[in-house]
mmCIF file of C-alpha atoms and ligand atoms in Angstrom:
data_model
loop_
_atom_site.group_PDB
_atom_site.id
_atom_site.type_symbol
_atom_site.label_atom_id
_atom_site.label_comp_id
_atom_site.label_asym_id
_atom_site.label_seq_id
_atom_site.Cartn_x
_atom_site.Cartn_y
_atom_site.Cartn_z
ATOM 1 C CA MET J 1 -0.166 0.356 0.215
ATOM 2 C CA THR J 2 1.514 3.658 -0.851
ATOM 3 C CA ALA J 3 1.495 6.064 2.465
ATOM 4 C CA PRO J 4 -1.716 8.294 1.927
ATOM 5 C CA SER J 5 -0.915 11.670 1.160
ATOM 6 C CA PRO J 6 -1.684 14.563 3.349
ATOM 7 C CA PRO J 7 -4.161 16.659 3.268
ATOM 8 C CA PRO J 8 -3.774 20.367 2.446
ATOM 9 C CA ARG J 9 -2.974 22.934 5.138
ATOM 10 C CA ALA J 10 -4.355 26.139 6.577
ATOM 11 C CA LEU J 11 -3.654 27.839 9.289
ATOM 12 C CA THR J 12 -5.199 30.174 11.586
ATOM 13 C CA ILE J 13 -3.895 33.102 13.745
ATOM 14 C CA ALA J 14 -6.806 34.194 16.340
ATOM 15 C CA GLY J 15 -8.251 34.622 20.050
ATOM 16 C CA SER J 16 -8.815 31.174 21.686
ATOM 17 C CA ASP J 17 -12.598 31.254 22.826
ATOM 18 C CA PRO J 18 -12.844 28.839 25.625
ATOM 19 C CA SER J 19 -16.878 28.426 24.347
ATOM 20 C CA GLY J 20 -15.960 26.415 21.295
ATOM 21 C CA GLY J 21 -17.998 29.095 19.314
ATOM 22 C CA ALA J 22 -15.840 31.467 17.538
ATOM 23 C CA GLY J 23 -12.305 32.734 17.322
ATOM 24 C CA LEU J 24 -9.261 29.778 16.994
ATOM 25 C CA GLN J 25 -12.097 27.132 18.477
ATOM 26 C CA ALA J 26 -14.296 28.332 15.591
ATOM 27 C CA ASP J 27 -11.700 27.730 12.584
ATOM 28 C CA ILE J 28 -10.436 24.385 13.544
ATOM 29 C CA THR J 29 -13.669 23.002 13.644
ATOM 30 C CA VAL J 30 -14.296 24.413 10.552
ATOM 31 C CA PHE J 31 -11.306 23.689 9.303
ATOM 32 C CA THR J 32 -11.741 20.349 9.908
ATOM 33 C CA ARG J 33 -15.225 19.708 8.731
ATOM 34 C CA LEU J 34 -14.182 21.084 5.749
ATOM 35 C CA LYS J 35 -11.109 18.514 5.124
ATOM 36 C CA VAL J 36 -7.715 20.402 6.042
ATOM 37 C CA HIS J 37 -5.300 19.941 8.008
ATOM 38 C CA PRO J 38 -6.276 22.375 10.919
ATOM 39 C CA MET J 39 -3.132 24.606 12.629
ATOM 40 C CA ALA J 40 -4.392 27.342 15.005
ATOM 41 C CA ILE J 41 -2.249 30.234 16.352
ATOM 42 C CA PRO J 42 -3.193 32.140 18.951
ATOM 43 C CA ALA J 43 -2.706 35.254 19.404
ATOM 44 C CA ALA J 44 -4.412 36.515 22.389
ATOM 45 C CA LEU J 45 -7.107 34.628 24.511
ATOM 46 C CA THR J 46 -10.581 35.796 25.836
ATOM 47 C CA VAL J 47 -12.756 34.389 28.924
ATOM 48 C CA GLN J 48 -16.234 34.182 27.162
ATOM 49 C CA ASN J 49 -19.704 31.984 27.068
ATOM 50 C CA SER J 50 -22.627 32.415 24.819
ATOM 51 C CA ALA J 51 -23.226 35.301 27.502
ATOM 52 C CA GLY J 52 -20.768 37.375 25.744
ATOM 53 C CA VAL J 53 -16.898 38.496 26.404
ATOM 54 C CA ARG J 54 -15.385 39.687 29.498
ATOM 55 C CA ALA J 55 -11.998 39.861 29.539
ATOM 56 C CA VAL J 56 -9.205 39.412 27.398
ATOM 57 C CA THR J 57 -5.628 38.747 27.579
ATOM 58 C CA PRO J 58 -3.114 39.674 25.006
ATOM 59 C CA LEU J 59 0.300 37.189 24.443
ATOM 60 C CA ALA J 60 3.272 38.607 23.709
ATOM 61 C CA PRO J 61 4.346 39.077 20.113
ATOM 62 C CA ASP J 62 7.542 36.544 20.177
ATOM 63 C CA THR J 63 5.267 33.827 21.370
ATOM 64 C CA VAL J 64 3.030 34.437 18.221
ATOM 65 C CA ILE J 65 5.726 34.802 16.049
ATOM 66 C CA ASP J 66 7.843 31.627 16.924
ATOM 67 C CA ALA J 67 4.907 29.715 16.412
ATOM 68 C CA LEU J 68 4.206 30.498 13.337
ATOM 69 C CA ALA J 69 8.124 30.254 12.366
ATOM 70 C CA ALA J 70 7.893 26.354 13.249
ATOM 71 C CA VAL J 71 5.269 25.827 11.216
ATOM 72 C CA HIS J 72 5.910 28.066 8.759
ATOM 73 C CA ALA J 73 9.534 26.197 8.234
ATOM 74 C CA ASP J 74 7.950 22.219 8.838
ATOM 75 C CA MET J 75 4.455 22.484 7.293
ATOM 76 C CA PRO J 76 4.033 25.791 5.223
ATOM 77 C CA PRO J 77 0.360 26.468 5.265
ATOM 78 C CA ALA J 78 -1.302 26.340 1.989
ATOM 79 C CA ALA J 79 -4.000 29.024 3.233
ATOM 80 C CA THR J 80 -4.169 31.574 6.424
ATOM 81 C CA LYS J 81 -6.493 33.792 8.097
ATOM 82 C CA THR J 82 -6.409 36.032 10.864
ATOM 83 C CA GLY J 83 -9.405 36.232 12.793
ATOM 84 C CA MET J 84 -8.814 38.409 16.704
ATOM 85 C CA LEU J 85 -5.098 39.694 16.757
ATOM 86 C CA GLY J 86 -5.596 42.246 20.034
ATOM 87 C CA THR J 87 -2.956 44.465 20.135
ATOM 88 C CA ASP J 88 -0.753 46.759 18.068
ATOM 89 C CA ALA J 89 2.385 44.830 19.217
ATOM 90 C CA VAL J 90 0.937 41.793 17.367
ATOM 91 C CA VAL J 91 -0.203 43.171 14.032
ATOM 92 C CA ALA J 92 3.420 44.879 14.018
ATOM 93 C CA ALA J 93 5.682 41.357 14.221
ATOM 94 C CA LEU J 94 2.727 39.616 11.990
ATOM 95 C CA ALA J 95 3.386 42.607 9.392
ATOM 96 C CA ASP J 96 7.177 42.134 9.552
ATOM 97 C CA TYR J 97 6.893 38.499 9.416
ATOM 98 C CA VAL J 98 4.830 38.292 6.410
ATOM 99 C CA ALA J 99 6.998 41.519 4.538
ATOM 100 C CA GLU J 100 10.360 38.694 5.094
ATOM 101 C CA ASN J 101 7.837 35.609 4.628
ATOM 102 C CA PRO J 102 5.067 36.323 2.203
ATOM 103 C CA LEU J 103 1.819 33.643 3.069
ATOM 104 C CA PRO J 104 0.018 32.604 -0.095
ATOM 105 C CA ASN J 105 -3.518 32.932 -0.300
ATOM 106 C CA LEU J 106 -3.953 34.933 3.126
ATOM 107 C CA VAL J 107 -7.119 36.104 4.422
ATOM 108 C CA ILE J 108 -7.414 39.021 7.172
ATOM 109 C CA ASP J 109 -10.905 39.135 8.968
ATOM 110 C CA PRO J 110 -9.978 42.481 10.297
ATOM 111 C CA ILE J 111 -12.035 41.804 13.817
ATOM 112 C CA LEU J 112 -12.071 44.871 16.092
ATOM 113 C CA ARG J 113 -14.613 44.108 18.442
ATOM 114 C CA ALA J 114 -17.277 41.480 19.296
ATOM 115 C CA SER J 115 -21.140 41.761 18.965
ATOM 116 C CA SER J 116 -21.470 41.755 23.075
ATOM 117 C CA GLY J 117 -19.174 44.615 23.150
ATOM 118 C CA PRO J 118 -15.790 44.004 24.128
ATOM 119 C CA GLY J 119 -12.739 45.736 21.958
ATOM 120 C CA LEU J 120 -10.797 42.646 20.290
ATOM 121 C CA LEU J 121 -8.630 45.003 19.319
ATOM 122 C CA THR J 122 -6.926 48.544 20.147
ATOM 123 C CA ASP J 123 -7.525 51.572 17.468
ATOM 124 C CA ASP J 124 -3.584 52.107 17.111
ATOM 125 C CA GLY J 125 -3.697 48.240 15.725
ATOM 126 C CA PHE J 126 -6.558 48.780 13.700
ATOM 127 C CA ALA J 127 -4.154 51.190 12.205
ATOM 128 C CA THR J 128 -1.512 49.289 11.670
ATOM 129 C CA LEU J 129 -3.555 45.826 9.772
ATOM 130 C CA ARG J 130 -5.331 48.569 7.797
ATOM 131 C CA GLU J 131 -1.577 50.013 6.458
ATOM 132 C CA ARG J 132 0.570 46.995 7.167
ATOM 133 C CA LEU J 133 -0.672 44.037 6.400
ATOM 134 C CA ILE J 134 -3.902 44.240 4.678
ATOM 135 C CA PRO J 135 -1.980 45.143 1.536
ATOM 136 C CA ARG J 136 0.126 41.626 1.907
ATOM 137 C CA ALA J 137 -3.448 40.235 1.699
ATOM 138 C CA THR J 138 -5.391 38.017 -0.821
ATOM 139 C CA LEU J 139 -8.760 39.104 0.696
ATOM 140 C CA ILE J 140 -10.119 41.202 3.644
ATOM 141 C CA THR J 141 -13.512 40.129 5.182
ATOM 142 C CA PRO J 142 -15.129 42.776 7.032
ATOM 143 C CA ASN J 143 -18.221 43.114 8.097
ATOM 144 C CA ARG J 144 -20.576 47.004 8.145
ATOM 145 C CA TYR J 145 -18.588 48.446 10.870
ATOM 146 C CA GLU J 146 -14.980 47.280 9.692
ATOM 147 C CA ALA J 147 -15.783 48.469 6.522
ATOM 148 C CA GLU J 148 -16.543 52.038 7.352
ATOM 149 C CA LEU J 149 -13.361 52.397 9.741
ATOM 150 C CA LEU J 150 -11.624 50.924 6.598
ATOM 151 C CA TRP J 151 -13.167 53.266 3.873
ATOM 152 C CA GLY J 152 -14.006 56.419 6.491
ATOM 153 C CA GLN J 153 -18.034 56.650 5.366
ATOM 154 C CA SER J 154 -21.317 55.680 5.942
ATOM 155 C CA ILE J 155 -22.394 51.833 4.261
ATOM 156 C CA PRO J 156 -25.972 51.905 5.178
ATOM 157 C CA ASN J 157 -26.829 49.896 2.160
ATOM 158 C CA ALA J 158 -25.858 46.946 -0.330
ATOM 159 C CA ALA J 159 -25.176 49.523 -3.043
ATOM 160 C CA ALA J 160 -23.054 51.740 -0.335
ATOM 161 C CA ALA J 161 -21.145 48.232 0.309
ATOM 162 C CA GLU J 162 -20.588 48.121 -3.203
ATOM 163 C CA ARG J 163 -18.787 51.638 -3.526
ATOM 164 C CA ALA J 164 -17.157 50.557 -0.403
ATOM 165 C CA ALA J 165 -15.645 46.804 -1.917
ATOM 166 C CA ALA J 166 -15.028 48.804 -5.253
ATOM 167 C CA ALA J 167 -12.679 51.583 -3.303
ATOM 168 C CA LEU J 168 -10.603 49.278 -0.821
ATOM 169 C CA ARG J 169 -10.255 46.757 -3.335
ATOM 170 C CA GLU J 170 -7.526 49.804 -4.772
ATOM 171 C CA ALA J 171 -5.365 48.847 -1.787
ATOM 172 C CA GLY J 172 -4.561 45.453 -2.953
ATOM 173 C CA ALA J 173 -6.551 42.800 -1.745
ATOM 174 C CA ALA J 174 -9.849 40.929 -2.440
ATOM 175 C CA VAL J 175 -12.847 42.873 -0.871
ATOM 176 C CA LEU J 176 -15.906 40.697 0.914
ATOM 177 C CA ILE J 177 -18.544 42.959 2.706
ATOM 178 C CA THR J 178 -20.610 41.060 4.683
ATOM 179 C CA GLY J 179 -23.799 42.146 4.743
ATOM 180 C CA GLY J 180 -25.522 41.224 8.270
ATOM 181 C CA HIS J 181 -25.220 44.426 9.618
ATOM 182 C CA LEU J 182 -27.078 46.036 6.424
ATOM 183 C CA ASP J 183 -29.999 47.895 7.096
ATOM 184 C CA ASP J 184 -31.450 46.017 4.373
ATOM 185 C CA LYS J 185 -35.022 44.262 5.011
ATOM 186 C CA GLY J 186 -35.416 40.969 5.166
ATOM 187 C CA TYR J 187 -32.415 39.798 3.113
ATOM 188 C CA ILE J 188 -28.229 39.487 3.670
ATOM 189 C CA ILE J 189 -26.598 41.102 0.374
ATOM 190 C CA ASP J 190 -22.375 39.902 0.940
ATOM 191 C CA THR J 191 -20.287 41.822 -2.037
ATOM 192 C CA LEU J 192 -16.996 40.797 -3.093
ATOM 193 C CA ALA J 193 -14.686 42.948 -5.670
ATOM 194 C CA ASP J 194 -11.934 41.312 -7.233
ATOM 195 C CA GLU J 195 -9.959 41.299 -9.931
ATOM 196 C CA SER J 196 -13.515 40.613 -12.101
ATOM 197 C CA GLY J 197 -15.131 43.180 -10.788
ATOM 198 C CA ILE J 198 -18.295 43.408 -8.289
ATOM 199 C CA THR J 199 -20.347 40.591 -7.273
ATOM 200 C CA THR J 200 -22.523 39.775 -5.093
ATOM 201 C CA TRP J 201 -24.291 36.905 -3.294
ATOM 202 C CA ARG J 202 -28.155 36.883 -1.777
ATOM 203 C CA HIS J 203 -30.165 35.111 1.147
ATOM 204 C CA PRO J 204 -33.076 35.433 3.025
ATOM 205 C CA ARG J 205 -32.151 37.018 6.361
ATOM 206 C CA HIS J 206 -32.784 33.902 9.337
ATOM 207 C CA PRO J 207 -34.838 35.189 12.187
ATOM 208 C CA GLY J 208 -33.638 35.471 15.787
ATOM 209 C CA PRO J 209 -30.382 36.384 17.569
ATOM 210 C CA SER J 210 -27.165 36.396 14.725
ATOM 211 C CA PRO J 211 -25.415 33.378 16.075
ATOM 212 C CA HIS J 212 -21.833 33.983 17.503
ATOM 213 C CA GLY J 213 -19.135 33.419 15.648
ATOM 214 C CA THR J 214 -20.376 33.492 12.226
ATOM 215 C CA GLY J 215 -17.685 36.160 10.645
ATOM 216 C CA CYS J 216 -15.058 33.729 12.203
ATOM 217 C CA ALA J 217 -16.564 30.375 9.899
ATOM 218 C CA LEU J 218 -17.039 32.406 6.809
ATOM 219 C CA SER J 219 -13.091 33.300 6.772
ATOM 220 C CA ALA J 220 -12.070 30.170 8.202
ATOM 221 C CA ALA J 221 -14.501 28.109 5.165
ATOM 222 C CA ILE J 222 -12.766 30.711 2.845
ATOM 223 C CA THR J 223 -9.641 30.152 3.778
ATOM 224 C CA ALA J 224 -9.806 25.857 3.947
ATOM 225 C CA TYR J 225 -11.173 26.203 -0.061
ATOM 226 C CA LEU J 226 -8.272 28.203 -0.473
ATOM 227 C CA ALA J 227 -5.713 25.596 0.684
ATOM 228 C CA HIS J 228 -8.191 22.875 -1.532
ATOM 229 C CA GLY J 229 -7.156 24.998 -4.603
ATOM 230 C CA LEU J 230 -10.525 26.753 -5.151
ATOM 231 C CA THR J 231 -10.118 30.142 -6.813
ATOM 232 C CA LEU J 232 -10.778 32.732 -4.986
ATOM 233 C CA ARG J 233 -14.156 33.725 -6.381
ATOM 234 C CA GLU J 234 -15.345 29.772 -5.982
ATOM 235 C CA SER J 235 -13.819 29.448 -2.749
ATOM 236 C CA VAL J 236 -16.354 32.700 -1.478
ATOM 237 C CA ARG J 237 -19.136 31.495 -3.365
ATOM 238 C CA ARG J 238 -19.131 28.176 -1.568
ATOM 239 C CA ALA J 239 -17.884 29.251 1.841
ATOM 240 C CA LEU J 240 -21.256 31.881 1.955
ATOM 241 C CA ALA J 241 -22.906 28.757 1.318
ATOM 242 C CA TYR J 242 -21.139 26.651 3.809
ATOM 243 C CA THR J 243 -22.401 29.498 6.561
ATOM 244 C CA LEU J 244 -25.650 29.705 5.256
ATOM 245 C CA THR J 245 -26.130 26.765 6.412
ATOM 246 C CA ALA J 246 -23.757 26.447 9.596
ATOM 247 C CA VAL J 247 -26.693 29.147 10.063
ATOM 248 C CA ARG J 248 -29.705 27.751 9.476
ATOM 249 C CA THR J 249 -28.429 24.565 12.017
ATOM 250 C CA ALA J 250 -27.087 27.165 14.554
ATOM 251 C CA ALA J 251 -28.497 25.901 18.067
ATOM 252 C CA ALA J 252 -28.075 27.387 21.261
ATOM 253 C CA PRO J 253 -25.634 25.486 24.214
ATOM 254 C CA GLY J 254 -26.036 27.619 26.679
ATOM 255 C CA THR J 255 -27.793 30.664 28.123
ATOM 256 C CA GLY J 256 -27.527 33.282 25.586
ATOM 257 C CA ARG J 257 -26.624 33.306 21.425
ATOM 258 C CA PRO J 258 -27.050 29.950 19.799
ATOM 259 C CA TYR J 259 -23.619 28.246 17.921
ATOM 260 C CA LEU J 260 -23.543 27.112 14.574
ATOM 261 C CA GLY J 261 -24.169 24.019 13.214
ATOM 262 C CA ASP J 262 -22.234 22.134 10.724
ATOM 263 C CA GLY J 263 -21.702 24.000 7.411
ATOM 264 C CA THR J 264 -21.821 20.594 5.305
ATOM 265 C CA THR J 265 -25.567 19.325 6.399
ATOM 266 C CA GLU J 266 -27.665 18.972 3.278
ATOM 267 C CA LEU J 267 -29.732 21.293 3.031
ATOM 268 C CA ASN J 268 -30.042 21.905 -0.913
ATOM 269 C CA GLU J 269 -30.019 26.000 -0.417
ATOM 270 C CA SER J 270 -26.963 28.110 -1.290
ATOM 271 C CA PRO J 271 -27.271 32.129 -1.434
ATOM 272 C CA GLU J 272 -28.547 33.863 -4.472
ATOM 273 C CA GLU J 273 -25.737 35.376 -7.576
ATOM 274 C CA GLY J 274 -26.562 37.922 -9.153
ATOM 275 C CA THR J 275 -25.781 41.876 -9.494
ATOM 276 C CA LEU J 276 -27.696 44.571 -7.659
HETATM 277 N N1 PLP F 1 -14.250 35.766 20.252
HETATM 278 C C1 PLP F 1 -13.278 35.513 19.494
HETATM 279 C C2 PLP F 1 -12.126 35.206 19.792
HETATM 280 C C3 PLP F 1 -14.066 36.676 18.292
HETATM 281 O O1 PLP F 1 -12.741 36.419 17.215
HETATM 282 C C4 PLP F 1 -14.550 36.901 17.488
HETATM 283 C C5 PLP F 1 -15.152 37.202 16.477
HETATM 284 O O2 PLP F 1 -14.414 37.319 16.267
HETATM 285 C C6 PLP F 1 -15.749 36.860 19.223
HETATM 286 C C7 PLP F 1 -14.992 36.494 20.415
HETATM 287 C C8 PLP F 1 -16.879 37.608 18.638
HETATM 288 O O3 PLP F 1 -18.245 36.695 18.123
HETATM 289 P P1 PLP F 1 -19.562 37.205 18.271
HETATM 290 O O4 PLP F 1 -19.200 38.515 17.549
HETATM 291 O O5 PLP F 1 -20.078 36.429 16.349
HETATM 292 O O6 PLP F 1 -20.171 36.708 18.672
#
């Protein structure tokens, strides 16, 4: 028997959510479900449960970079995502590392704060992310509020998201603005700006509270599909379908918000592609 070939490798550098709904733990879950080898480096630790984030402990930049250098030298990832990075020092150290050692298929989820309120990155860290890390990314996946900070203008609806995505794309990376926080009623429109222009996907809004960790799961799924060698656009299309299914199958494990289900469940429902 010939030795089995190893699965593609994906890496996440993100915050730990000990309740297993967001961050590093959500990314590992998605990577495993989508059949890539899950590599995971904590950039910060949180104290949280389904009711929200209570405390955040940043990690030393050297701790993060030493782990990255060790796995990168031995098992280079086919795709990497960053989530919660915590501090300016960690973002700057990562920007320095990536400038010297490029990471292919780098997806940046420019997380600033949790839906429950607490900050997950300092303001100076967000500025460093914008100036030094985003220009080296393949894709960024801001939500409405993160895109507003990056663009400097308000993004009330999908028409504005289209303008924002096209403008932010000029920094180099492709841009996926997630539509969950837009004012459009009844449906969610996600907007991708890449080298072939603007693509949108629309699906009906799911009733009830939005599940914890949805943005983390989406960017992890895109990263997993990129690691499998799919194009950016196909990776985004499949990851949106994965996340839609994960939202539809969400359930509440504690007293707070629902947690995502398994996005590989067969539901025969995907976002509809089109232009506005
Ligand atoms: N904790 C960590 C480590 C995260 O990365 C995130 C989201 O990015 C959150 C908590 C908050 O997730 P949500 O806003 O979906 O509750």
